[in-house]
Short mmCIF file of C-alpha atoms and ligand atoms in Angstrom, two decimals:
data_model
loop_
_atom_site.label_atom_id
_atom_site.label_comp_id
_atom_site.label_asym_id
_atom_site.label_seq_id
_atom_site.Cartn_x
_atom_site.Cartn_y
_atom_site.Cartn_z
CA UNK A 64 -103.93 17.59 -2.57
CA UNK A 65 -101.65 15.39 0.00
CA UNK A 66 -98.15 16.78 1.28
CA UNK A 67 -96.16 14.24 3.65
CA UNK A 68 -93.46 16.59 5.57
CA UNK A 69 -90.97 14.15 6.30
CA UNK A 70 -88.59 15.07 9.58
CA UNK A 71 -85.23 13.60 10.04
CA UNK A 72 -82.73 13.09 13.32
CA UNK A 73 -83.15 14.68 16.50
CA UNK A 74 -85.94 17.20 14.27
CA UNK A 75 -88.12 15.28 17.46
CA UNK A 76 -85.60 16.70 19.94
CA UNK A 77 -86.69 20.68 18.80
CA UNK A 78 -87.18 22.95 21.87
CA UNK A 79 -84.76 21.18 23.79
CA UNK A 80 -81.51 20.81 21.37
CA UNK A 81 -79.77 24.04 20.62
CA UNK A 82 -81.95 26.60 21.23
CA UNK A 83 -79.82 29.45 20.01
CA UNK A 84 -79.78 27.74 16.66
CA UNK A 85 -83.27 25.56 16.21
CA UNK A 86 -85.14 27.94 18.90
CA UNK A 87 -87.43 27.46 21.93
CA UNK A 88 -90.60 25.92 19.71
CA UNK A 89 -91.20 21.81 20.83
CA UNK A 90 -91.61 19.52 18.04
CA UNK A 91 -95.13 19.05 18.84
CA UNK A 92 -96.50 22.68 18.75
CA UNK A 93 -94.35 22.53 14.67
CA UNK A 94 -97.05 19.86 14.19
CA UNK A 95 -99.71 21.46 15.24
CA UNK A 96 -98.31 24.34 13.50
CA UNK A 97 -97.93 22.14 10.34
CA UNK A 98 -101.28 20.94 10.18
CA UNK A 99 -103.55 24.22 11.18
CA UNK A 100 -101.67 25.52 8.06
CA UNK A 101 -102.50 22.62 6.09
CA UNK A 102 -106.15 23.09 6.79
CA UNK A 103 -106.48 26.61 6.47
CA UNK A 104 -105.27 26.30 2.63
CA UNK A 105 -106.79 22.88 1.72
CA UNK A 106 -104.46 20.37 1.65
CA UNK A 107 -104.19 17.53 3.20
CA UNK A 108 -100.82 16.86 5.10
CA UNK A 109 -99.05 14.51 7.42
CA UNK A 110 -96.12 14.55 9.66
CA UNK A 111 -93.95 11.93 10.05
CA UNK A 112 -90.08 12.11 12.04
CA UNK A 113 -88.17 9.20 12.42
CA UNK A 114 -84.20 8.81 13.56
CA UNK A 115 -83.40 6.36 11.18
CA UNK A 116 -82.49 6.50 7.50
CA UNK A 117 -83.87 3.31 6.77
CA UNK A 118 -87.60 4.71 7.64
CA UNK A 119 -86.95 7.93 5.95
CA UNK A 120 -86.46 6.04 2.63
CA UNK A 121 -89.43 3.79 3.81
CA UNK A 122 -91.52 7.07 4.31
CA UNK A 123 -90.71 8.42 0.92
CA UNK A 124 -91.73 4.94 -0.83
CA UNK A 125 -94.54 4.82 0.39
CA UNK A 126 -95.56 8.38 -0.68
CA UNK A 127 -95.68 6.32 -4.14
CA UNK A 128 -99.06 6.74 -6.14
CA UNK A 129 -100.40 8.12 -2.67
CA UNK A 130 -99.26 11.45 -1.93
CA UNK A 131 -98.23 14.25 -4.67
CA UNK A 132 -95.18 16.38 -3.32
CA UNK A 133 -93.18 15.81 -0.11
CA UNK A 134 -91.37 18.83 2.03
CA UNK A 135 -88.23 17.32 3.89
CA UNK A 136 -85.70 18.01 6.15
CA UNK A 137 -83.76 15.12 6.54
CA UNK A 138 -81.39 16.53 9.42
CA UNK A 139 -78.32 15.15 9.36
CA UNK A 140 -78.75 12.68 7.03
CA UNK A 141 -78.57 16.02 3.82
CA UNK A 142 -74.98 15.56 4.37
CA UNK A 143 -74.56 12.04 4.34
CA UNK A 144 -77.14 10.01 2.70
CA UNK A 145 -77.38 8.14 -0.75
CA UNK A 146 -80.12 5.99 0.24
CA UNK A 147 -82.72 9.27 0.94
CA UNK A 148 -81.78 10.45 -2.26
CA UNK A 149 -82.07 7.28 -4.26
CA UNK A 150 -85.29 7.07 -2.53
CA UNK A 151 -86.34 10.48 -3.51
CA UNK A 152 -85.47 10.09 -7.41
CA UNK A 153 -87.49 6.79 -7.40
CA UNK A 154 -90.75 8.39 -6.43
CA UNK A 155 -89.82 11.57 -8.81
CA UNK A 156 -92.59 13.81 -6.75
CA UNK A 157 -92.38 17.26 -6.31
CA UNK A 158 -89.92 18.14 -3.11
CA UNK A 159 -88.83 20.85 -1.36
CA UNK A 160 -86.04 20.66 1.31
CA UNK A 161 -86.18 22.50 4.37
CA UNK A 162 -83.72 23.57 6.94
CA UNK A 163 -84.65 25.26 9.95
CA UNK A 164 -80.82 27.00 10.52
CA UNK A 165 -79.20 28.55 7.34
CA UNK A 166 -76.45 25.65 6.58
CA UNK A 167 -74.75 27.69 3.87
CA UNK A 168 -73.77 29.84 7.30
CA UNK A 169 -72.92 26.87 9.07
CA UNK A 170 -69.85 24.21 9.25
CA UNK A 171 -68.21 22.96 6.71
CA UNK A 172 -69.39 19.61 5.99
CA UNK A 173 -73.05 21.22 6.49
CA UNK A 174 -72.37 22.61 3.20
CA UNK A 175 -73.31 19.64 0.84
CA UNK A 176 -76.20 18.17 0.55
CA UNK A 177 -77.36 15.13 -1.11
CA UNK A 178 -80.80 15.42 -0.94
CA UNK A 179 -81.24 19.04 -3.05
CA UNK A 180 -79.96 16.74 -6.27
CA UNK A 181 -84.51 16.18 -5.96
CA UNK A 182 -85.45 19.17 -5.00
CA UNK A 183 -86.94 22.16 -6.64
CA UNK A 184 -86.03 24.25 -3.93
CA UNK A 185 -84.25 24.44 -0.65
CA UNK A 186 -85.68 26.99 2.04
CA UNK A 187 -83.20 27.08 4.66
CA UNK A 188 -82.89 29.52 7.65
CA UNK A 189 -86.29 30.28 7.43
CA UNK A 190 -87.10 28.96 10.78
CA UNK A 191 -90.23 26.82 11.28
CA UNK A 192 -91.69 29.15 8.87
CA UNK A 193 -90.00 27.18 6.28
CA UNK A 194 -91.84 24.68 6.61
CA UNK A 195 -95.28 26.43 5.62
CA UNK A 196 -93.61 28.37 2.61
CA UNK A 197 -92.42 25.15 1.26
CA UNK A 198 -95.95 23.60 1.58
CA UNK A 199 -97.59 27.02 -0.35
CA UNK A 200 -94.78 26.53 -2.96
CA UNK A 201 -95.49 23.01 -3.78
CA UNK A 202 -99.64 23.95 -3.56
CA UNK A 203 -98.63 26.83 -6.31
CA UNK A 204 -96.52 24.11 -8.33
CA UNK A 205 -99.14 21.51 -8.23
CA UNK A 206 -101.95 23.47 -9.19
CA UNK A 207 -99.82 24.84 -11.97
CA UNK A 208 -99.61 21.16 -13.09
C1 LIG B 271 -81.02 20.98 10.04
C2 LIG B 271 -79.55 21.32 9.72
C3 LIG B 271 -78.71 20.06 9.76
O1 LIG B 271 -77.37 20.38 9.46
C4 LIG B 271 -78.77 19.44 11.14
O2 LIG B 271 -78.02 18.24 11.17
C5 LIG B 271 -80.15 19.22 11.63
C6 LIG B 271 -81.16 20.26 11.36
C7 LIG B 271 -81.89 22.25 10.13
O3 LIG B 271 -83.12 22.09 10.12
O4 LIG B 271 -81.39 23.36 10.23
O5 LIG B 271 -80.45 18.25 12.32
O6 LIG B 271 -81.53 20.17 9.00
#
């Protein structure tokens, strides 16, 4: 089983931005996080961050015939962007979004979000915890079939 958790804008920036909101944890130690979790259940995973929106759609593509479910959190791009979704509803694979913060707490305009439109669930607020629920959820789903 292969899960690509897909990162978004300034995700790369974690440890440093915001603290009080995204916490004290680097980027790098969510990895490593990431991927010890990965192989204590079994599955194969890879983590990819870019701060473009043109390589998150790239990164979804590709998950094409190659990967079977995808966790994102596409930062600020769930409030703004089409093109991940489009990208998302092309490759029709099981997704989960993540937010680290609880957005339905948040501002405003952090309130919509494009992206949920191809999810099966959103886990947000969670912390980097999130991140490893929504990889045991889509292990559950997948070996439901
Ligand atoms: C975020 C929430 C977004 O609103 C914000 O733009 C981010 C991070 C989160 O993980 O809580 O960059 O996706």
């Amino acid at each position: 089983m292969k899960i690509r958790v897909i990162n978004g804008p300034n995700l790369n920036m974690l440890g440093i931005r915001e603290p009080q909101i995204y916490g004290s944890t680097r980027y790098s130690d969510l990895v490593d996080m990431i991927e010890e979790h990965a192989k204590k259940t079994g599955i194969e995973v890879e983590v990819l961050q870019s701060n473009h929106e043109g390589d998150l759609v790239d990164m979804i593509q590709e998950c094409y015939g190659k990967i079977d479910a995808i966790v994102i959190n596409p930062g600020a791009y769930t409030h703004t962007s089409v093109a991940i979704l489009d990208a998302a509803k092309a490759v029709a694979l099981p997704m989960i979004e993540v937010h680290i913060s609880d957005v339905s707490s948040r501002e405003e305009f952090r309130q919509v979000s494009y992206i949920r439109a191809a999810c099966m669930e959103t886990i947000s607020g969670h912390g980097l915890n999130g991140y490893l629920e929504a990889i045991d959820h889509l292990a559950a789903a997948l070996k439901e079939g």
